[in-house]
Amino acid sequence: MNTSARKKAHDNLSDQQHKNIAFFSTRSYEHALFSELLETLNGASDKTINATFFEHPLNASTAASCSGFSDVVVFVNDDINRKTIEALKLCGVKHIALRCAGFNNVDVDAAAKAGITVSRVPAYSPETVAEHTIALILTLNRKTHKAYNRVREGNFNLGGLMGFTLHGKTVGVIGTGKIGQAVIRILLGFGCHVLCFDPHPNNDVTTMGAHYVTLNELLEKSVIVTLHCPLNEQSHHIINAKSIDKMPQGVMLINTSRGGLVDDNAIIKGLKSKKIGYLGLDVYERESELFFNDHSQDIIQDDIFQRLTTFPNVLITGHQGFFTLEALEEIAKITVNNIMTGENAL
Ligand code: NAI
């Protein structure tokens, strides 16, 4: 937050006297960043913002604990459905601040009906997620994760490590918003041909040198397909058995957006038939039961997830596309500013 934004936040705060904020699904790295920021904002003496950090998620069963909080700060896997919102209303919560871009986990209509405002962080560092997308593409292609282990064990055999040259290949980008465009810029730098699909085409994309086509043409012609659209009714399972059928044999599929964009059963069939040659995921449809926690000593009950991890050509990361220091600092600043100024309301 720059000096004028901090002053604006402070002016707003003095109108409202006091704020009691509950943070949900918080991990130590976020706790530290938010605490430091709020301390600076509060100043040395007159503490006007109180923050309580919970590790557990906000959902219908935990919402009753929000009594006395004016604002709640939530993340990607908190479940802000109608029941959660009704409980928040009874507790007197006035504002839900998402510390992320996507808002598919919030019943926005129910919040409006309850008179609770909702804000999000629409853009903090699109390049951060774009770079992780490229990391998945490069790792799957050149198999550096496997080479790392081989070399450490004294095995310098190259068998099975052969990749393909990205230069000159056709890559399909579904969703050309902030992150999609950052991905396109990098891919064009590699010398790829970029085909795009978005119901709202953007001139900047064509100026950069990418081409809008129909979804079918993108699926038919791209050797890599990467998803950068939000999850909504139209995009749910946009990658399904039919769309996989249209893709070329051995296609690489990358999803760093939301798990619900892909039908996992169709993906598994595609991997078994070798239609999908590479799969890179940073998100998973039922990730809320797994991601952001250590389950290394548990028996994981999600058989679909477990099956996905058995393929040699699948690389899964646990929703870490956003996870750089720069992005986290930006998320913290914008979230606090949203709470204080009412900006970025849905
Ligand atoms: P954005 O709002 O800037 O762009 C989304 C684009 O998708 C828009 O151009 C929109 O017209 C397009 N779109 C909407 N429906 C579509 C459809 N059915 N097919 C194709 N395109 C469609 O959003 P931004 O910032 O680029 O983020 C994209 C997504 O990335 C977010 O919705 C979120 O789910 C995900 N994300 C993932 C993160 C991670 O850590 N893995 C971090 C941040 C965002």
Coordinates of C-alpha atoms and ligand atoms in Angstrom, one line a residue:
M1 CA 0.0 0.0 0.0
N2 CA 1.5 3.4 -0.9
T3 CA 1.5 6.4 1.4
S4 CA -1.7 7.9 0.0
A5 CA -3.5 4.5 0.1
R6 CA -2.4 4.0 3.7
K7 CA -3.7 7.5 4.6
K8 CA -7.0 6.7 2.8
A9 CA -7.3 3.4 4.7
H10 CA -6.6 5.3 8.0
D11 CA -9.1 8.0 7.3
N12 CA -11.7 5.3 6.6
L13 CA -10.8 3.5 9.7
S14 CA -11.2 6.5 11.9
D15 CA -14.8 6.8 10.6
Q16 CA -15.5 3.3 11.7
Q17 CA -13.5 3.5 14.9
H18 CA -12.6 -0.1 15.2
K19 CA -12.3 -3.3 13.2
N20 CA -12.1 -6.8 14.4
I21 CA -11.0 -9.1 11.6
A22 CA -10.9 -12.9 11.5
F23 CA -8.6 -14.6 9.1
F24 CA -9.4 -18.2 8.1
S25 CA -7.3 -21.0 6.6
T26 CA -4.2 -19.0 7.6
R27 CA -0.7 -20.5 7.4
S28 CA 2.4 -19.1 9.2
Y29 CA 3.7 -17.3 6.2
E30 CA 0.5 -15.3 5.8
H31 CA 0.1 -14.7 9.5
A32 CA 3.5 -13.0 9.5
L33 CA 2.9 -10.9 6.5
F34 CA -0.6 -9.7 7.6
S35 CA 0.5 -9.1 11.2
E36 CA 3.4 -6.9 10.1
L37 CA 1.2 -4.9 7.7
L38 CA -1.5 -4.4 10.3
E39 CA 1.0 -3.3 12.9
T40 CA 2.4 -0.7 10.5
L41 CA -1.1 0.5 9.7
N42 CA -2.2 0.7 13.4
G43 CA 0.9 2.8 14.2
A44 CA 2.9 2.4 17.3
S45 CA 0.2 3.5 19.8
D46 CA -3.5 3.7 18.9
K47 CA -4.3 0.1 17.9
T48 CA -7.6 0.2 16.0
I49 CA -7.5 -3.1 13.9
N50 CA -7.6 -6.4 15.8
A51 CA -6.7 -9.5 13.8
T52 CA -7.4 -13.1 14.9
F53 CA -5.8 -15.8 12.8
F54 CA -7.5 -19.2 12.5
E55 CA -5.8 -22.2 10.8
H56 CA -9.2 -23.9 10.2
P57 CA -11.3 -23.1 7.2
L58 CA -14.5 -20.9 7.2
N59 CA -17.5 -23.0 6.3
A60 CA -21.1 -23.6 7.5
S61 CA -19.9 -25.4 10.6
T62 CA -17.2 -22.9 11.7
A63 CA -19.1 -19.7 10.8
A64 CA -20.9 -19.5 14.1
S65 CA -17.5 -18.7 15.7
C66 CA -17.5 -15.3 13.9
S67 CA -19.4 -13.4 16.6
G68 CA -17.8 -10.0 17.3
F69 CA -15.9 -9.9 14.0
S70 CA -16.8 -7.1 11.5
D71 CA -14.8 -8.7 8.6
V72 CA -13.7 -12.2 7.7
V73 CA -10.7 -12.9 5.4
V74 CA -10.9 -16.1 3.4
F75 CA -9.0 -18.1 0.9
V76 CA -9.6 -20.4 -2.1
N77 CA -11.0 -23.4 -0.3
D78 CA -13.1 -21.8 2.4
D79 CA -16.7 -22.7 1.6
I80 CA -18.8 -19.5 1.7
N81 CA -22.1 -21.0 0.7
R82 CA -25.6 -19.8 1.6
K83 CA -25.6 -21.5 5.0
T84 CA -22.1 -20.0 5.9
I85 CA -23.4 -16.6 4.9
E86 CA -26.6 -16.9 7.0
A87 CA -24.4 -17.8 10.0
L88 CA -22.1 -14.9 9.3
K89 CA -25.1 -12.5 9.1
L90 CA -26.3 -13.7 12.5
C91 CA -22.8 -13.0 13.9
G92 CA -22.9 -9.5 12.6
V93 CA -20.2 -9.9 10.0
K94 CA -20.4 -7.1 7.4
H95 CA -17.7 -7.9 4.9
I96 CA -16.0 -11.0 3.4
A97 CA -12.6 -10.3 2.0
L98 CA -11.2 -12.9 -0.4
R99 CA -7.4 -12.9 -0.4
C100 CA -7.4 -14.4 -3.8
A101 CA -8.6 -13.7 -7.4
G102 CA -11.2 -16.5 -8.0
F103 CA -14.5 -16.2 -6.1
N104 CA -16.2 -19.5 -7.2
N105 CA -16.3 -20.6 -3.6
V106 CA -18.6 -17.7 -2.5
D107 CA -22.4 -17.5 -3.0
V108 CA -22.4 -13.9 -4.1
D109 CA -26.2 -13.6 -4.4
A110 CA -26.7 -14.9 -0.9
A111 CA -24.1 -12.4 0.4
A112 CA -25.9 -9.5 -1.4
K113 CA -29.2 -10.7 0.1
A114 CA -27.7 -10.8 3.5
G115 CA -26.3 -7.3 3.1
I116 CA -22.7 -8.6 3.4
T117 CA -20.2 -7.1 1.0
V118 CA -17.6 -9.3 -0.7
S119 CA -14.2 -8.1 -2.1
R120 CA -11.4 -10.0 -3.8
V121 CA -7.9 -9.4 -5.1
P122 CA -8.5 -9.3 -8.8
A123 CA -4.8 -8.9 -9.8
Y124 CA -1.7 -9.1 -7.7
S125 CA 0.9 -10.6 -9.9
P126 CA -0.4 -12.4 -13.0
E127 CA 3.2 -13.2 -13.9
T128 CA 3.6 -15.2 -10.7
V129 CA 0.9 -17.7 -11.8
A130 CA 2.1 -17.5 -15.5
E131 CA 5.6 -18.5 -14.5
H132 CA 4.4 -21.5 -12.5
T133 CA 2.4 -22.5 -15.6
I134 CA 5.5 -22.4 -17.6
A135 CA 7.4 -24.3 -14.9
L136 CA 4.9 -27.1 -15.2
I137 CA 5.2 -27.1 -19.0
L138 CA 9.0 -27.2 -19.0
T139 CA 9.3 -29.7 -16.2
L140 CA 6.9 -32.1 -17.8
N141 CA 8.6 -31.7 -21.2
R142 CA 12.3 -31.9 -20.1
K143 CA 11.6 -34.1 -17.1
T144 CA 14.0 -32.1 -14.8
H145 CA 12.2 -33.6 -11.8
K146 CA 13.3 -37.1 -12.9
A147 CA 16.7 -36.0 -13.9
Y148 CA 17.3 -34.5 -10.5
N149 CA 16.8 -37.8 -8.8
R150 CA 18.7 -39.8 -11.3
V151 CA 21.8 -37.7 -11.1
R152 CA 21.7 -37.7 -7.3
E153 CA 21.8 -41.5 -7.5
G154 CA 24.7 -41.6 -9.9
N155 CA 22.5 -42.6 -12.9
F156 CA 23.4 -40.5 -15.9
N157 CA 21.4 -42.6 -18.4
L158 CA 19.2 -40.3 -20.6
G159 CA 16.6 -43.0 -21.5
G160 CA 13.1 -41.8 -21.0
L161 CA 14.2 -38.1 -20.6
M162 CA 13.7 -37.0 -24.2
G163 CA 11.6 -33.9 -24.6
F164 CA 10.5 -31.8 -27.5
T165 CA 11.6 -28.3 -28.6
L166 CA 9.0 -25.7 -27.7
H167 CA 10.1 -23.3 -30.4
G168 CA 7.7 -23.4 -33.3
K169 CA 5.0 -25.5 -31.5
T170 CA 1.4 -24.5 -31.3
V171 CA 0.0 -23.8 -27.8
G172 CA -3.7 -23.2 -27.0
V173 CA -4.5 -20.7 -24.2
I174 CA -8.1 -20.9 -22.9
G175 CA -8.9 -17.6 -21.2
T176 CA -6.9 -14.5 -22.1
G177 CA -7.4 -12.3 -19.1
K178 CA -4.5 -11.1 -16.9
I179 CA -2.8 -14.5 -16.3
G180 CA -3.6 -15.9 -19.8
Q181 CA -1.9 -12.8 -21.3
A182 CA 1.2 -13.2 -19.1
V183 CA 1.4 -16.8 -20.3
I184 CA 1.1 -15.8 -23.9
R185 CA 3.9 -13.2 -23.6
I186 CA 6.3 -15.9 -22.3
L187 CA 5.2 -18.4 -24.9
L188 CA 5.7 -15.9 -27.7
G189 CA 9.1 -15.3 -26.3
F190 CA 9.8 -19.0 -26.7
G191 CA 8.8 -18.8 -30.4
C192 CA 5.6 -20.7 -30.0
H193 CA 2.5 -20.1 -32.2
V194 CA -0.3 -19.2 -29.7
L195 CA -4.0 -19.9 -30.4
C196 CA -6.5 -18.5 -28.0
F197 CA -10.1 -18.9 -27.0
D198 CA -12.1 -16.4 -24.9
P199 CA -15.7 -15.4 -25.1
H200 CA -14.4 -11.8 -24.7
P201 CA -11.5 -11.4 -27.1
N202 CA -8.9 -8.7 -26.2
N203 CA -7.1 -6.6 -28.9
D204 CA -3.9 -6.6 -26.8
V205 CA -3.7 -10.3 -27.4
T206 CA -3.8 -10.1 -31.2
T207 CA -1.4 -7.1 -31.1
M208 CA 1.1 -9.3 -29.2
G209 CA 0.9 -11.9 -32.1
A210 CA -1.5 -14.5 -30.8
H211 CA -4.6 -15.6 -32.7
Y212 CA -8.2 -16.1 -31.5
V213 CA -9.9 -19.2 -32.9
T214 CA -12.9 -21.3 -31.9
L215 CA -12.5 -23.6 -28.9
N216 CA -12.7 -26.6 -31.4
E217 CA -9.9 -25.3 -33.6
L218 CA -7.8 -24.6 -30.5
L219 CA -8.3 -28.1 -29.2
E220 CA -7.6 -29.7 -32.6
K221 CA -4.4 -27.8 -33.4
S222 CA -2.6 -27.3 -30.0
V223 CA 0.1 -29.7 -28.8
I224 CA -0.2 -27.9 -25.4
V225 CA -3.5 -26.7 -23.9
T226 CA -3.4 -24.4 -20.9
L227 CA -6.4 -23.2 -18.9
H228 CA -6.7 -19.6 -17.6
C229 CA -10.4 -19.0 -17.3
P230 CA -12.5 -18.7 -14.1
L231 CA -14.6 -21.6 -12.9
N232 CA -18.3 -20.9 -13.5
E233 CA -21.4 -22.7 -14.9
Q234 CA -20.1 -22.2 -18.5
S235 CA -16.6 -23.4 -17.9
H236 CA -17.3 -26.3 -15.5
H237 CA -15.7 -29.4 -17.0
I238 CA -14.7 -27.4 -20.1
I239 CA -12.2 -30.2 -20.6
N240 CA -14.2 -33.4 -20.8
A241 CA -14.3 -36.6 -22.8
K242 CA -15.6 -34.8 -26.0
S243 CA -13.0 -32.1 -25.8
I244 CA -10.2 -34.5 -25.1
D245 CA -11.3 -36.5 -28.3
K246 CA -10.6 -33.4 -30.4
M247 CA -7.0 -33.0 -29.1
P248 CA -4.0 -34.4 -30.9
Q249 CA -2.5 -37.7 -29.7
G250 CA 0.0 -37.1 -26.9
V251 CA -1.3 -33.5 -26.0
M252 CA 0.0 -31.7 -22.9
L253 CA -2.8 -30.4 -20.7
I254 CA -2.1 -27.8 -18.0
N255 CA -4.5 -26.5 -15.4
T256 CA -3.4 -23.8 -13.0
S257 CA -6.9 -22.2 -12.7
R258 CA -9.5 -24.2 -10.9
G259 CA -9.9 -28.0 -10.5
G260 CA -13.6 -27.9 -11.7
L261 CA -12.5 -26.9 -15.2
V262 CA -11.5 -30.5 -15.9
D263 CA -13.5 -33.8 -15.7
D264 CA -11.0 -36.0 -13.8
N265 CA -12.5 -39.3 -15.0
A266 CA -12.2 -38.2 -18.6
I267 CA -8.6 -37.1 -17.9
I268 CA -7.7 -40.5 -16.4
K269 CA -9.2 -42.3 -19.5
G270 CA -7.2 -39.9 -21.7
L271 CA -4.0 -40.7 -19.9
K272 CA -4.7 -44.5 -20.0
S273 CA -5.3 -44.3 -23.8
K274 CA -2.2 -42.1 -24.2
K275 CA -4.3 -39.4 -25.9
I276 CA -3.0 -37.2 -23.1
G277 CA 0.7 -37.4 -23.1
Y278 CA 1.4 -35.0 -20.3
L279 CA -0.7 -33.6 -17.5
G280 CA 0.3 -30.7 -15.2
L281 CA -2.1 -29.6 -12.5
D282 CA -1.8 -27.0 -9.8
V283 CA -5.5 -27.3 -8.8
Y284 CA -7.8 -30.2 -8.3
E285 CA -11.6 -30.3 -8.1
R286 CA -11.7 -31.7 -4.5
E287 CA -8.5 -30.0 -3.4
S288 CA -10.1 -28.5 -0.3
E289 CA -9.8 -32.0 1.4
L290 CA -6.1 -32.2 0.7
F291 CA -4.2 -29.1 -0.3
F292 CA -2.4 -26.7 2.0
N293 CA -2.1 -29.5 4.7
D294 CA 0.3 -32.3 5.5
H295 CA -1.4 -35.6 4.8
S296 CA 1.9 -37.6 4.5
Q297 CA 0.9 -39.8 7.4
D298 CA -2.8 -40.3 6.4
I299 CA -4.5 -42.8 4.1
I300 CA -5.7 -40.6 1.4
Q301 CA -9.3 -41.6 0.6
D302 CA -9.6 -39.8 -2.8
D303 CA -9.0 -42.6 -5.2
I304 CA -9.2 -40.4 -8.3
F305 CA -6.5 -38.1 -6.9
Q306 CA -4.4 -41.1 -5.9
R307 CA -4.8 -42.7 -9.4
L308 CA -3.6 -39.4 -11.0
T309 CA -0.4 -39.5 -8.9
T310 CA 0.5 -42.9 -10.3
F311 CA 1.0 -41.9 -13.9
P312 CA 4.7 -41.2 -14.8
N313 CA 3.7 -38.3 -17.1
V314 CA 1.6 -36.4 -14.5
L315 CA 3.0 -33.6 -12.4
I316 CA 0.8 -32.1 -9.6
T317 CA 1.6 -29.2 -7.4
G318 CA -0.7 -28.2 -4.4
H319 CA -2.1 -24.9 -5.6
Q320 CA 1.2 -23.0 -5.3
G321 CA 0.9 -20.9 -8.5
F322 CA 0.4 -17.7 -6.4
F323 CA 3.1 -18.6 -4.0
T324 CA 5.9 -16.0 -4.3
L325 CA 7.0 -13.4 -1.8
E326 CA 6.1 -10.6 -4.1
A327 CA 2.6 -12.0 -4.8
L328 CA 1.9 -12.6 -1.1
E329 CA 3.0 -9.1 -0.1
E330 CA 0.7 -7.7 -2.8
I331 CA -2.2 -9.9 -1.8
A332 CA -1.8 -8.7 1.9
K333 CA -1.7 -5.1 0.9
I334 CA -4.7 -5.2 -1.4
T335 CA -6.8 -7.3 1.0
V336 CA -6.3 -4.9 3.8
N337 CA -6.9 -1.9 1.6
N338 CA -10.2 -3.6 0.4
I339 CA -11.3 -4.0 4.0
M340 CA -10.5 -0.3 4.8
T341 CA -11.7 1.4 1.6
G342 CA -14.4 -1.0 0.2
E343 CA -12.5 -1.2 -3.1
N344 CA -12.6 -4.3 -5.3
A345 CA -16.1 -5.2 -4.3
L346 CA -17.8 -7.9 -6.4
Ligands
NAI1 P1 -9.2 -12.7 -15.5 O1 -10.6 -12.3 -15.0 O2 -8.2 -11.5 -15.7 O3 -9.3 -13.5 -16.9 C1 -10.2 -14.5 -17.1 C2 -10.5 -14.6 -18.5 O4 -11.2 -15.8 -18.8 C3 -11.3 -13.5 -19.1 O5 -10.7 -12.9 -20.2 C4 -12.7 -14.1 -19.4 O6 -13.3 -13.5 -20.5 C5 -12.2 -15.5 -19.7 N1 -13.3 -16.5 -19.7 C6 -14.4 -16.6 -18.9 N2 -15.1 -17.7 -19.2 C7 -14.4 -18.3 -20.1 C8 -14.7 -19.6 -20.8 N3 -15.8 -20.3 -20.6 N4 -13.8 -20.0 -21.7 C9 -12.7 -19.2 -22.0 N5 -12.4 -18.1 -21.4 C10 -13.3 -17.6 -20.4 O7 -8.6 -13.7 -14.5 P2 -7.1 -14.1 -14.2 O8 -6.5 -13.1 -13.2 O9 -6.3 -14.2 -15.5 O10 -7.2 -15.5 -13.5 C11 -7.7 -16.6 -14.2 C12 -8.0 -17.7 -13.2 O11 -6.7 -18.2 -12.6 C13 -8.8 -17.3 -11.9 O12 -10.2 -17.3 -12.2 C14 -8.4 -18.3 -10.9 O13 -9.3 -19.4 -10.9 C15 -7.0 -18.8 -11.4 N6 -5.9 -18.4 -10.4 C16 -5.1 -19.5 -10.0 C17 -4.1 -19.2 -9.1 C18 -3.2 -20.3 -8.6 O14 -2.5 -20.1 -7.6 N7 -3.1 -21.4 -9.2 C19 -3.9 -17.8 -8.6 C20 -4.7 -16.8 -9.2 C21 -5.7 -17.1 -10.1

